[in-house]
PDB file of C-alpha atoms in Angstrom:
ATOM      1  CA  UNK A   1     -23.770 116.820  40.394  1.00  0.00           C
ATOM      2  CA  UNK A   2     -25.983 113.800  40.918  1.00  0.00           C
ATOM      3  CA  UNK A   3     -26.661 113.365  37.219  1.00  0.00           C
ATOM      4  CA  UNK A   4     -23.003 113.623  36.282  1.00  0.00           C
ATOM      5  CA  UNK A   5     -22.058 110.785  38.803  1.00  0.00           C
ATOM      6  CA  UNK A   6     -24.838 108.588  37.343  1.00  0.00           C
ATOM      7  CA  UNK A   7     -23.610 109.166  33.752  1.00  0.00           C
ATOM      8  CA  UNK A   8     -20.047 108.432  34.736  1.00  0.00           C
ATOM      9  CA  UNK A   9     -21.247 105.232  36.288  1.00  0.00           C
ATOM     10  CA  UNK A  10     -23.173 104.214  33.082  1.00  0.00           C
ATOM     11  CA  UNK A  11     -20.121 104.811  30.844  1.00  0.00           C
ATOM     12  CA  UNK A  12     -17.982 102.792  33.247  1.00  0.00           C
ATOM     13  CA  UNK A  13     -20.570  99.875  33.008  1.00  0.00           C
ATOM     14  CA  UNK A  14     -20.991 100.076  29.192  1.00  0.00           C
ATOM     15  CA  UNK A  15     -17.134 100.026  28.886  1.00  0.00           C
ATOM     16  CA  UNK A  16     -16.815  97.028  31.190  1.00  0.00           C
ATOM     17  CA  UNK A  17     -19.534  95.169  29.313  1.00  0.00           C
ATOM     18  CA  UNK A  18     -17.932  95.810  26.005  1.00  0.00           C
ATOM     19  CA  UNK A  19     -14.742  94.619  27.306  1.00  0.00           C
ATOM     20  CA  UNK A  20     -16.289  91.547  28.418  1.00  0.00           C
ATOM     21  CA  UNK A  21     -17.944  91.121  25.317  1.00  0.00           C
ATOM     22  CA  UNK A  22     -14.835  91.583  23.348  1.00  0.00           C
ATOM     23  CA  UNK A  23     -13.136  89.022  25.715  1.00  0.00           C
ATOM     24  CA  UNK A  24     -15.862  86.590  25.188  1.00  0.00           C
ATOM     25  CA  UNK A  25     -15.485  87.071  21.311  1.00  0.00           C
ATOM     26  CA  UNK A  26     -11.768  86.757  21.450  1.00  0.00           C
ATOM     27  CA  UNK A  27     -11.935  83.542  23.640  1.00  0.00           C
ATOM     28  CA  UNK A  28     -14.487  82.094  21.048  1.00  0.00           C
ATOM     29  CA  UNK A  29     -12.046  82.852  18.233  1.00  0.00           C
ATOM     30  CA  UNK A  30      -9.309  81.140  20.120  1.00  0.00           C
ATOM     31  CA  UNK A  31     -11.266  78.093  20.746  1.00  0.00           C
ATOM     32  CA  UNK A  32     -12.591  78.071  17.253  1.00  0.00           C
ATOM     33  CA  UNK A  33      -8.806  78.342  15.789  1.00  0.00           C
ATOM     34  CA  UNK A  34      -7.653  75.700  18.198  1.00  0.00           C
ATOM     35  CA  UNK A  35     -10.426  73.315  17.114  1.00  0.00           C
ATOM     36  CA  UNK A  36      -9.657  74.187  13.483  1.00  0.00           C
ATOM     37  CA  UNK A  37      -5.841  73.384  13.971  1.00  0.00           C
ATOM     38  CA  UNK A  38      -6.818  70.053  15.920  1.00  0.00           C
ATOM     39  CA  UNK A  39      -9.076  69.244  12.656  1.00  0.00           C
ATOM     40  CA  UNK A  40      -6.145  69.974  10.585  1.00  0.00           C
ATOM     41  CA  UNK A  41      -3.672  67.991  12.483  1.00  0.00           C
ATOM     42  CA  UNK A  42      -6.255  64.983  12.427  1.00  0.00           C
ATOM     43  CA  UNK A  43      -6.459  64.982   8.638  1.00  0.00           C
ATOM     44  CA  UNK A  44      -2.861  65.154   8.498  1.00  0.00           C
ATOM     45  CA  UNK A  45      -2.486  62.139  10.596  1.00  0.00           C
ATOM     46  CA  UNK A  46      -5.253  60.391   8.727  1.00  0.00           C
ATOM     47  CA  UNK A  47      -3.302  61.318   5.337  1.00  0.00           C
ATOM     48  CA  UNK A  48      -0.237  59.973   6.836  1.00  0.00           C
ATOM     49  CA  UNK A  49      -1.972  56.779   7.805  1.00  0.00           C
ATOM     50  CA  UNK A  50      -3.499  56.224   4.441  1.00  0.00           C
ATOM     51  CA  UNK A  51      -0.039  56.884   2.964  1.00  0.00           C
ATOM     52  CA  UNK A  52       1.547  54.495   5.371  1.00  0.00           C
ATOM     53  CA  UNK A  53      -1.093  51.611   4.653  1.00  0.00           C
ATOM     54  CA  UNK A  54      -0.623  52.301   0.955  1.00  0.00           C
ATOM     55  CA  UNK A  55       3.268  51.729   1.208  1.00  0.00           C
ATOM     56  CA  UNK A  56       2.524  48.705   3.262  1.00  0.00           C
ATOM     57  CA  UNK A  57       0.200  47.040   0.664  1.00  0.00           C
ATOM     58  CA  UNK A  58       2.774  48.082  -1.912  1.00  0.00           C
ATOM     59  CA  UNK A  59       5.402  46.438  -0.264  1.00  0.00           C
ATOM     60  CA  UNK A  60       3.421  43.282   0.421  1.00  0.00           C
ATOM     61  CA  UNK A  61       2.462  42.988  -3.226  1.00  0.00           C
ATOM     62  CA  UNK A  62       6.132  43.543  -4.384  1.00  0.00           C
ATOM     63  CA  UNK A  63       7.092  40.911  -2.043  1.00  0.00           C
ATOM     64  CA  UNK A  64       4.661  38.374  -3.613  1.00  0.00           C
ATOM     65  CA  UNK A  65       5.999  39.005  -7.051  1.00  0.00           C
ATOM     66  CA  UNK A  66       8.125  36.233  -8.434  1.00  0.00           C
ATOM     67  CA  UNK A  67      11.803  36.982  -9.287  1.00  0.00           C
ATOM     68  CA  UNK A  68      11.150  36.100 -12.963  1.00  0.00           C
ATOM     69  CA  UNK A  69       8.341  38.721 -13.200  1.00  0.00           C
ATOM     70  CA  UNK A  70      10.605  41.481 -11.547  1.00  0.00           C
ATOM     71  CA  UNK A  71      13.514  40.614 -13.690  1.00  0.00           C
ATOM     72  CA  UNK A  72      11.927  40.143 -16.942  1.00  0.00           C
ATOM     73  CA  UNK A  73       8.577  41.974 -17.127  1.00  0.00           C
ATOM     74  CA  UNK A  74       7.932  41.213 -20.771  1.00  0.00           C
ATOM     75  CA  UNK A  75       8.152  37.383 -20.197  1.00  0.00           C
ATOM     76  CA  UNK A  76       4.577  36.004 -19.460  1.00  0.00           C
ATOM     77  CA  UNK A  77       4.372  33.454 -16.584  1.00  0.00           C
ATOM     78  CA  UNK A  78       2.561  30.439 -17.177  1.00  0.00           C
ATOM     79  CA  UNK A  79      -0.089  29.804 -14.725  1.00  0.00           C
ATOM     80  CA  UNK A  80      -1.437  26.032 -14.290  1.00  0.00           C
ATOM     81  CA  UNK A  81      -5.051  25.487 -15.321  1.00  0.00           C
ATOM     82  CA  UNK A  82      -7.598  24.647 -12.761  1.00  0.00           C
ATOM     83  CA  UNK A  83      -7.684  20.957 -14.115  1.00  0.00           C
ATOM     84  CA  UNK A  84      -3.944  20.606 -13.077  1.00  0.00           C
ATOM     85  CA  UNK A  85      -4.483  22.266  -9.853  1.00  0.00           C
ATOM     86  CA  UNK A  86      -7.281  19.800  -8.941  1.00  0.00           C
ATOM     87  CA  UNK A  87      -5.260  16.829 -10.162  1.00  0.00           C
ATOM     88  CA  UNK A  88      -2.409  17.889  -8.123  1.00  0.00           C
ATOM     89  CA  UNK A  89      -4.384  18.483  -4.964  1.00  0.00           C
ATOM     90  CA  UNK A  90      -5.947  14.881  -5.358  1.00  0.00           C
ATOM     91  CA  UNK A  91      -2.425  13.474  -5.509  1.00  0.00           C
ATOM     92  CA  UNK A  92      -1.007  15.539  -2.642  1.00  0.00           C
ATOM     93  CA  UNK A  93      -3.823  15.012  -0.157  1.00  0.00           C
ATOM     94  CA  UNK A  94      -3.555  11.875   1.696  1.00  0.00           C
ATOM     95  CA  UNK A  95      -6.556   9.565   2.063  1.00  0.00           C
ATOM     96  CA  UNK A  96      -7.081   7.993   5.403  1.00  0.00           C
ATOM     97  CA  UNK A  97      -6.143   4.575   5.779  1.00  0.00           C
ATOM     98  CA  UNK A  98      -9.129   2.200   5.494  1.00  0.00           C
ATOM     99  CA  UNK A  99      -9.918   0.127   8.572  1.00  0.00           C
ATOM    100  CA  UNK A 100      -8.358  -3.643   8.844  1.00  0.00           C
ATOM    101  CA  UNK A 101     -10.684  -6.097   7.269  1.00  0.00           C
ATOM    102  CA  UNK A 102     -10.804  -8.187  10.465  1.00  0.00           C
ATOM    103  CA  UNK A 103     -12.604  -5.319  12.452  1.00  0.00           C
ATOM    104  CA  UNK A 104     -15.840  -6.168  10.387  1.00  0.00           C
ATOM    105  CA  UNK A 105     -15.337 -10.117  11.071  1.00  0.00           C
ATOM    106  CA  UNK A 106     -17.989 -12.242  12.838  1.00  0.00           C
ATOM    107  CA  UNK A 107     -15.635 -13.354  15.426  1.00  0.00           C
ATOM    108  CA  UNK A 108     -15.165  -9.730  16.540  1.00  0.00           C
ATOM    109  CA  UNK A 109     -18.962  -8.816  16.823  1.00  0.00           C
ATOM    110  CA  UNK A 110     -19.466 -12.007  18.778  1.00  0.00           C
ATOM    111  CA  UNK A 111     -18.394  -9.948  21.899  1.00  0.00           C
ATOM    112  CA  UNK A 112     -20.082  -6.591  22.839  1.00  0.00           C
ATOM    113  CA  UNK A 113     -16.871  -4.868  23.569  1.00  0.00           C
ATOM    114  CA  UNK A 114     -13.255  -4.989  22.259  1.00  0.00           C
ATOM    115  CA  UNK A 115     -11.622  -3.851  25.436  1.00  0.00           C
ATOM    116  CA  UNK A 116     -12.819  -3.732  29.068  1.00  0.00           C
ATOM    117  CA  UNK A 117     -11.086  -1.010  30.980  1.00  0.00           C
ATOM    118  CA  UNK A 118     -10.759  -2.057  34.816  1.00  0.00           C
ATOM    119  CA  UNK A 119      -9.951   0.962  36.915  1.00  0.00           C
ATOM    120  CA  UNK A 120     -10.536   2.535  40.240  1.00  0.00           C
ATOM    121  CA  UNK A 121     -13.460   5.201  40.587  1.00  0.00           C
ATOM    122  CA  UNK A 122     -10.525   7.624  41.619  1.00  0.00           C
ATOM    123  CA  UNK A 123      -8.782   7.254  38.382  1.00  0.00           C
ATOM    124  CA  UNK A 124     -11.802   7.862  36.154  1.00  0.00           C
ATOM    125  CA  UNK A 125     -10.233  10.682  34.308  1.00  0.00           C
ATOM    126  CA  UNK A 126      -7.411   8.588  33.196  1.00  0.00           C
ATOM    127  CA  UNK A 127      -9.788   5.708  32.194  1.00  0.00           C
ATOM    128  CA  UNK A 128     -11.858   8.264  30.170  1.00  0.00           C
ATOM    129  CA  UNK A 129      -8.561   9.553  28.318  1.00  0.00           C
ATOM    130  CA  UNK A 130      -7.807   5.945  27.318  1.00  0.00           C
ATOM    131  CA  UNK A 131     -11.157   5.079  26.150  1.00  0.00           C
ATOM    132  CA  UNK A 132     -11.480   8.389  24.276  1.00  0.00           C
ATOM    133  CA  UNK A 133      -8.416   7.390  22.315  1.00  0.00           C
ATOM    134  CA  UNK A 134      -9.369   4.073  21.591  1.00  0.00           C
ATOM    135  CA  UNK A 135     -12.903   5.034  20.543  1.00  0.00           C
ATOM    136  CA  UNK A 136     -11.965   7.860  18.185  1.00  0.00           C
ATOM    137  CA  UNK A 137     -12.830   7.242  14.438  1.00  0.00           C
ATOM    138  CA  UNK A 138      -9.080   6.666  13.663  1.00  0.00           C
ATOM    139  CA  UNK A 139      -9.144   3.577  15.918  1.00  0.00           C
ATOM    140  CA  UNK A 140     -12.803   2.703  16.261  1.00  0.00           C
ATOM    141  CA  UNK A 141     -12.707   0.257  19.217  1.00  0.00           C
ATOM    142  CA  UNK A 142     -15.476  -0.512  21.815  1.00  0.00           C
ATOM    143  CA  UNK A 143     -14.565   0.198  25.377  1.00  0.00           C
ATOM    144  CA  UNK A 144     -16.305  -0.701  28.637  1.00  0.00           C
ATOM    145  CA  UNK A 145     -16.168   1.970  31.406  1.00  0.00           C
ATOM    146  CA  UNK A 146     -17.959   0.930  34.679  1.00  0.00           C
ATOM    147  CA  UNK A 147     -19.268   4.492  35.391  1.00  0.00           C
ATOM    148  CA  UNK A 148     -20.546   4.828  32.039  1.00  0.00           C
ATOM    149  CA  UNK A 149     -21.707   1.437  30.476  1.00  0.00           C
ATOM    150  CA  UNK A 150     -22.726  -0.600  33.622  1.00  0.00           C
ATOM    151  CA  UNK A 151     -26.623  -0.764  34.079  1.00  0.00           C
ATOM    152  CA  UNK A 152     -28.090   1.515  36.851  1.00  0.00           C
ATOM    153  CA  UNK A 153     -29.269  -0.470  39.690  1.00  0.00           C
ATOM    154  CA  UNK A 154     -27.808  -3.797  38.664  1.00  0.00           C
ATOM    155  CA  UNK A 155     -25.748  -5.910  41.123  1.00  0.00           C
ATOM    156  CA  UNK A 156     -22.197  -4.756  41.037  1.00  0.00           C
ATOM    157  CA  UNK A 157     -20.714  -8.407  40.867  1.00  0.00           C
ATOM    158  CA  UNK A 158     -22.955  -9.383  38.055  1.00  0.00           C
ATOM    159  CA  UNK A 159     -22.381  -6.304  35.991  1.00  0.00           C
ATOM    160  CA  UNK A 160     -18.629  -6.767  36.431  1.00  0.00           C
ATOM    161  CA  UNK A 161     -18.587 -10.255  35.663  1.00  0.00           C
ATOM    162  CA  UNK A 162     -20.773  -9.614  32.505  1.00  0.00           C
ATOM    163  CA  UNK A 163     -18.356  -6.898  31.492  1.00  0.00           C
ATOM    164  CA  UNK A 164     -15.414  -9.300  31.605  1.00  0.00           C
ATOM    165  CA  UNK A 165     -16.988 -12.059  29.871  1.00  0.00           C
ATOM    166  CA  UNK A 166     -18.406  -9.986  27.032  1.00  0.00           C
ATOM    167  CA  UNK A 167     -14.924  -8.293  26.183  1.00  0.00           C
ATOM    168  CA  UNK A 168     -12.210  -9.561  24.021  1.00  0.00           C
ATOM    169  CA  UNK A 169      -9.476  -7.897  26.130  1.00  0.00           C
ATOM    170  CA  UNK A 170      -8.953  -6.385  29.431  1.00  0.00           C
ATOM    171  CA  UNK A 171      -7.021  -3.289  30.343  1.00  0.00           C
ATOM    172  CA  UNK A 172      -5.898  -3.239  34.047  1.00  0.00           C
ATOM    173  CA  UNK A 173      -5.252   0.414  34.990  1.00  0.00           C
ATOM    174  CA  UNK A 174      -3.194  -0.514  38.106  1.00  0.00           C
ATOM    175  CA  UNK A 175      -2.598   2.548  40.437  1.00  0.00           C
ATOM    176  CA  UNK A 176      -2.425   2.696  44.262  1.00  0.00           C
ATOM    177  CA  UNK A 177      -5.981   3.272  44.275  1.00  0.00           C
ATOM    178  CA  UNK A 178      -6.619   0.116  42.158  1.00  0.00           C
ATOM    179  CA  UNK A 179      -4.749  -1.964  44.781  1.00  0.00           C
ATOM    180  CA  UNK A 180      -7.001  -0.619  47.395  1.00  0.00           C
ATOM    181  CA  UNK A 181     -10.464  -1.261  45.717  1.00  0.00           C
ATOM    182  CA  UNK A 182     -11.785  -4.669  46.170  1.00  0.00           C
ATOM    183  CA  UNK A 183     -13.981  -4.550  42.998  1.00  0.00           C
ATOM    184  CA  UNK A 184     -10.809  -3.963  40.868  1.00  0.00           C
ATOM    185  CA  UNK A 185      -9.244  -6.892  42.597  1.00  0.00           C
ATOM    186  CA  UNK A 186     -12.641  -8.882  41.714  1.00  0.00           C
ATOM    187  CA  UNK A 187     -12.245  -7.934  38.116  1.00  0.00           C
ATOM    188  CA  UNK A 188      -8.607  -8.719  37.974  1.00  0.00           C
ATOM    189  CA  UNK A 189      -9.069 -12.164  39.359  1.00  0.00           C
ATOM    190  CA  UNK A 190     -12.113 -12.573  36.998  1.00  0.00           C
ATOM    191  CA  UNK A 191     -10.085 -11.740  33.928  1.00  0.00           C
ATOM    192  CA  UNK A 192      -7.174 -14.141  34.969  1.00  0.00           C
ATOM    193  CA  UNK A 193      -9.736 -17.045  35.297  1.00  0.00           C
ATOM    194  CA  UNK A 194     -11.280 -16.131  31.794  1.00  0.00           C
ATOM    195  CA  UNK A 195      -7.970 -16.003  30.088  1.00  0.00           C
ATOM    196  CA  UNK A 196      -4.906 -17.272  32.216  1.00  0.00           C
ATOM    197  CA  UNK A 197      -1.618 -16.750  30.503  1.00  0.00           C
ATOM    198  CA  UNK A 198      -2.989 -15.299  27.507  1.00  0.00           C
ATOM    199  CA  UNK A 199      -2.340 -11.897  25.594  1.00  0.00           C
ATOM    200  CA  UNK A 200      -5.833 -10.749  26.249  1.00  0.00           C
ATOM    201  CA  UNK A 201      -4.678  -9.132  29.545  1.00  0.00           C
ATOM    202  CA  UNK A 202      -3.070  -5.726  29.131  1.00  0.00           C
ATOM    203  CA  UNK A 203      -1.660  -4.227  32.622  1.00  0.00           C
ATOM    204  CA  UNK A 204      -1.225  -0.705  32.485  1.00  0.00           C
ATOM    205  CA  UNK A 205       1.031   0.898  35.516  1.00  0.00           C
ATOM    206  CA  UNK A 206       0.407   4.551  36.496  1.00  0.00           C
ATOM    207  CA  UNK A 207       2.269   6.088  39.575  1.00  0.00           C
ATOM    208  CA  UNK A 208       3.106   2.637  40.802  1.00  0.00           C
ATOM    209  CA  UNK A 209       6.559   1.189  41.807  1.00  0.00           C
ATOM    210  CA  UNK A 210       7.742  -2.211  40.753  1.00  0.00           C
ATOM    211  CA  UNK A 211       7.551  -3.454  44.383  1.00  0.00           C
ATOM    212  CA  UNK A 212       3.812  -2.599  44.547  1.00  0.00           C
ATOM    213  CA  UNK A 213       3.077  -4.473  41.215  1.00  0.00           C
ATOM    214  CA  UNK A 214       0.658  -7.377  41.968  1.00  0.00           C
ATOM    215  CA  UNK A 215       2.113 -10.688  42.199  1.00  0.00           C
ATOM    216  CA  UNK A 216      -0.666 -12.362  40.262  1.00  0.00           C
ATOM    217  CA  UNK A 217       0.538 -10.450  37.162  1.00  0.00           C
ATOM    218  CA  UNK A 218       4.248 -10.884  37.534  1.00  0.00           C
ATOM    219  CA  UNK A 219       4.301 -12.994  34.349  1.00  0.00           C
ATOM    220  CA  UNK A 220       2.605 -10.421  32.133  1.00  0.00           C
ATOM    221  CA  UNK A 221       4.570  -7.399  30.478  1.00  0.00           C
ATOM    222  CA  UNK A 222       3.056  -4.112  31.618  1.00  0.00           C
ATOM    223  CA  UNK A 223       2.935  -0.871  29.907  1.00  0.00           C
ATOM    224  CA  UNK A 224       4.070   2.183  32.094  1.00  0.00           C
ATOM    225  CA  UNK A 225       1.706   5.338  31.254  1.00  0.00           C
ATOM    226  CA  UNK A 226       3.753   7.601  33.623  1.00  0.00           C
ATOM    227  CA  UNK A 227       6.330   8.637  31.131  1.00  0.00           C
ATOM    228  CA  UNK A 228       4.392   8.639  27.810  1.00  0.00           C
ATOM    229  CA  UNK A 229       0.794   8.135  28.092  1.00  0.00           C
ATOM    230  CA  UNK A 230       0.156   8.641  24.286  1.00  0.00           C
ATOM    231  CA  UNK A 231       2.608   5.806  23.381  1.00  0.00           C
ATOM    232  CA  UNK A 232       1.042   3.593  26.022  1.00  0.00           C
ATOM    233  CA  UNK A 233      -2.223   4.173  24.392  1.00  0.00           C
ATOM    234  CA  UNK A 234      -1.105   3.178  20.989  1.00  0.00           C
ATOM    235  CA  UNK A 235       0.534   0.006  22.378  1.00  0.00           C
ATOM    236  CA  UNK A 236      -2.858  -0.970  23.793  1.00  0.00           C
ATOM    237  CA  UNK A 237      -4.388  -0.204  20.538  1.00  0.00           C
ATOM    238  CA  UNK A 238      -1.893  -2.411  18.730  1.00  0.00           C
ATOM    239  CA  UNK A 239      -2.347  -5.177  21.155  1.00  0.00           C
ATOM    240  CA  UNK A 240      -6.211  -5.282  20.809  1.00  0.00           C
ATOM    241  CA  UNK A 241      -5.709  -5.351  17.020  1.00  0.00           C
ATOM    242  CA  UNK A 242      -3.209  -8.097  17.128  1.00  0.00           C
ATOM    243  CA  UNK A 243      -5.548 -10.212  19.085  1.00  0.00           C
ATOM    244  CA  UNK A 244      -8.614  -9.638  16.839  1.00  0.00           C
ATOM    245  CA  UNK A 245      -6.473 -10.521  13.771  1.00  0.00           C
ATOM    246  CA  UNK A 246      -5.061 -13.641  15.327  1.00  0.00           C
ATOM    247  CA  UNK A 247      -8.784 -14.750  16.233  1.00  0.00           C
ATOM    248  CA  UNK A 248      -9.898 -13.789  12.896  1.00  0.00           C
ATOM    249  CA  UNK A 249      -7.135 -16.125  11.131  1.00  0.00           C
ATOM    250  CA  UNK A 250      -7.877 -18.965  13.530  1.00  0.00           C
ATOM    251  CA  UNK A 251     -11.684 -18.637  12.735  1.00  0.00           C
ATOM    252  CA  UNK A 252     -10.877 -18.509   9.025  1.00  0.00           C
ATOM    253  CA  UNK A 253      -8.562 -21.726   9.443  1.00  0.00           C
ATOM    254  CA  UNK A 254     -11.273 -23.437  11.298  1.00  0.00           C
ATOM    255  CA  UNK A 255     -13.878 -22.760   8.643  1.00  0.00           C
ATOM    256  CA  UNK A 256     -11.493 -23.981   5.880  1.00  0.00           C
ATOM    257  CA  UNK A 257     -10.833 -27.102   7.901  1.00  0.00           C
ATOM    258  CA  UNK A 258     -14.593 -27.819   8.536  1.00  0.00           C
ATOM    259  CA  UNK A 259     -15.208 -27.199   4.762  1.00  0.00           C
ATOM    260  CA  UNK A 260     -12.388 -29.638   3.773  1.00  0.00           C
ATOM    261  CA  UNK A 261     -13.493 -32.224   6.113  1.00  0.00           C
ATOM    262  CA  UNK A 262     -17.370 -31.884   4.954  1.00  0.00           C
ATOM    263  CA  UNK A 263     -16.141 -32.136   1.337  1.00  0.00           C
ATOM    264  CA  UNK A 264     -14.050 -35.352   2.220  1.00  0.00           C
ATOM    265  CA  UNK A 265     -17.049 -36.926   3.861  1.00  0.00           C
ATOM    266  CA  UNK A 266     -19.296 -36.096   0.978  1.00  0.00           C
ATOM    267  CA  UNK A 267     -16.849 -37.604  -1.427  1.00  0.00           C
ATOM    268  CA  UNK A 268     -16.422 -40.863   0.793  1.00  0.00           C
ATOM    269  CA  UNK A 269     -20.351 -41.089   0.894  1.00  0.00           C
ATOM    270  CA  UNK A 270     -20.613 -40.779  -2.750  1.00  0.00           C
ATOM    271  CA  UNK A 271     -18.105 -43.466  -3.441  1.00  0.00           C
ATOM    272  CA  UNK A 272     -19.194 -45.987  -0.592  1.00  0.00           C
ATOM    273  CA  UNK A 273     -22.320 -47.562  -2.081  1.00  0.00           C
ATOM    274  CA  UNK A 274     -20.536 -48.069  -5.376  1.00  0.00           C
ATOM    275  CA  UNK A 275     -17.667 -49.741  -3.861  1.00  0.00           C
ATOM    276  CA  UNK A 276     -19.876 -51.971  -1.937  1.00  0.00           C
ATOM    277  CA  UNK A 277     -21.969 -53.098  -4.716  1.00  0.00           C
ATOM    278  CA  UNK A 278     -18.928 -53.880  -6.748  1.00  0.00           C
ATOM    279  CA  UNK A 279     -17.326 -55.792  -3.905  1.00  0.00           C
ATOM    280  CA  UNK A 280     -20.571 -57.774  -3.406  1.00  0.00           C
ATOM    281  CA  UNK A 281     -20.757 -58.492  -6.946  1.00  0.00           C
ATOM    282  CA  UNK A 282     -17.135 -59.723  -7.298  1.00  0.00           C
ATOM    283  CA  UNK A 283     -17.193 -61.784  -4.099  1.00  0.00           C
ATOM    284  CA  UNK A 284     -20.680 -63.322  -4.752  1.00  0.00           C
ATOM    285  CA  UNK A 285     -20.718 -67.128  -6.030  1.00  0.00           C
ATOM    286  CA  UNK A 286     -22.141 -67.696  -9.662  1.00  0.00           C
ATOM    287  CA  UNK A 287     -25.647 -68.719  -9.816  1.00  0.00           C
ATOM    288  CA  UNK A 288     -26.425 -72.425 -10.766  1.00  0.00           C
ATOM    289  CA  UNK A 289     -29.105 -73.606 -13.220  1.00  0.00           C
ATOM    290  CA  UNK A 290     -31.958 -76.054 -12.272  1.00  0.00           C
ATOM    291  CA  UNK A 291     -30.561 -78.819 -14.091  1.00  0.00           C
ATOM    292  CA  UNK A 292     -27.208 -78.505 -12.477  1.00  0.00           C
ATOM    293  CA  UNK A 293     -28.822 -78.524  -8.985  1.00  0.00           C
ATOM    294  CA  UNK A 294     -30.801 -81.900 -10.012  1.00  0.00           C
ATOM    295  CA  UNK A 295     -27.634 -83.402 -11.232  1.00  0.00           C
ATOM    296  CA  UNK A 296     -25.491 -82.571  -8.063  1.00  0.00           C
ATOM    297  CA  UNK A 297     -28.477 -83.947  -5.922  1.00  0.00           C
ATOM    298  CA  UNK A 298     -28.587 -87.198  -7.828  1.00  0.00           C
ATOM    299  CA  UNK A 299     -24.974 -87.625  -7.648  1.00  0.00           C
ATOM    300  CA  UNK A 300     -24.938 -87.167  -3.971  1.00  0.00           C
ATOM    301  CA  UNK A 301     -27.612 -89.864  -3.545  1.00  0.00           C
TER     302      UNK A 301
END
């Protein structure tokens, strides 16, 4: 009896193990089938992507075809030669305008800076924007900024006075901070003393009402940077160019006048001795001979 029970238990265990193995094999087969199906779907999606890309490229190439080639496929389209392309490129490309000739004149380089920007330290960002616009290669001006160009450790009144004296024009960036800064007031009065009632002073107003505008500058036309800063920068550039051009014309006229006066003096100097000799020769009395002198003496006695 005992042996029968054990044999039955063994048969039950063997059947259970075989059923478990069958289940595992079936699960493995199911996983393999699912993986294969996923691979097939992936390949199908890749094939569809390739087909869609091919169709996209085909539509792109069809769009780029000219209507003449699509309508008449047997007609050859004439393509321009490389030389014609190069010539047309040279014609279409715009060459940059050369700088004005007076920018290389001696009167301009007689000063260290073209423009001295007088501003408050609080408004350094706006001053840097103005200087950057004027110093770009298209403009090519030389600007003075106190925080950048002043010598370190120098006396502030001396540095500011030298900056004003070594500049052709002065841009006053007038803001509420400008009116509260004593050094800004100092530079403004220094510029007024250097060029009173001249076009060298360029007032620039930013975030300032008309009632706050300095009374010392009431006879000057100011430019408002609050509305259109780019336009104000362009007006400053044109004002400096106009001043430099006028100075160059005055210097050229002065040189011509000096050359003309020098040539006249040389002509007078070359003619003066000849005129003097001829006048002396004409006004001098005729010389008498020795016999005539004796006769006149005998007659007198």
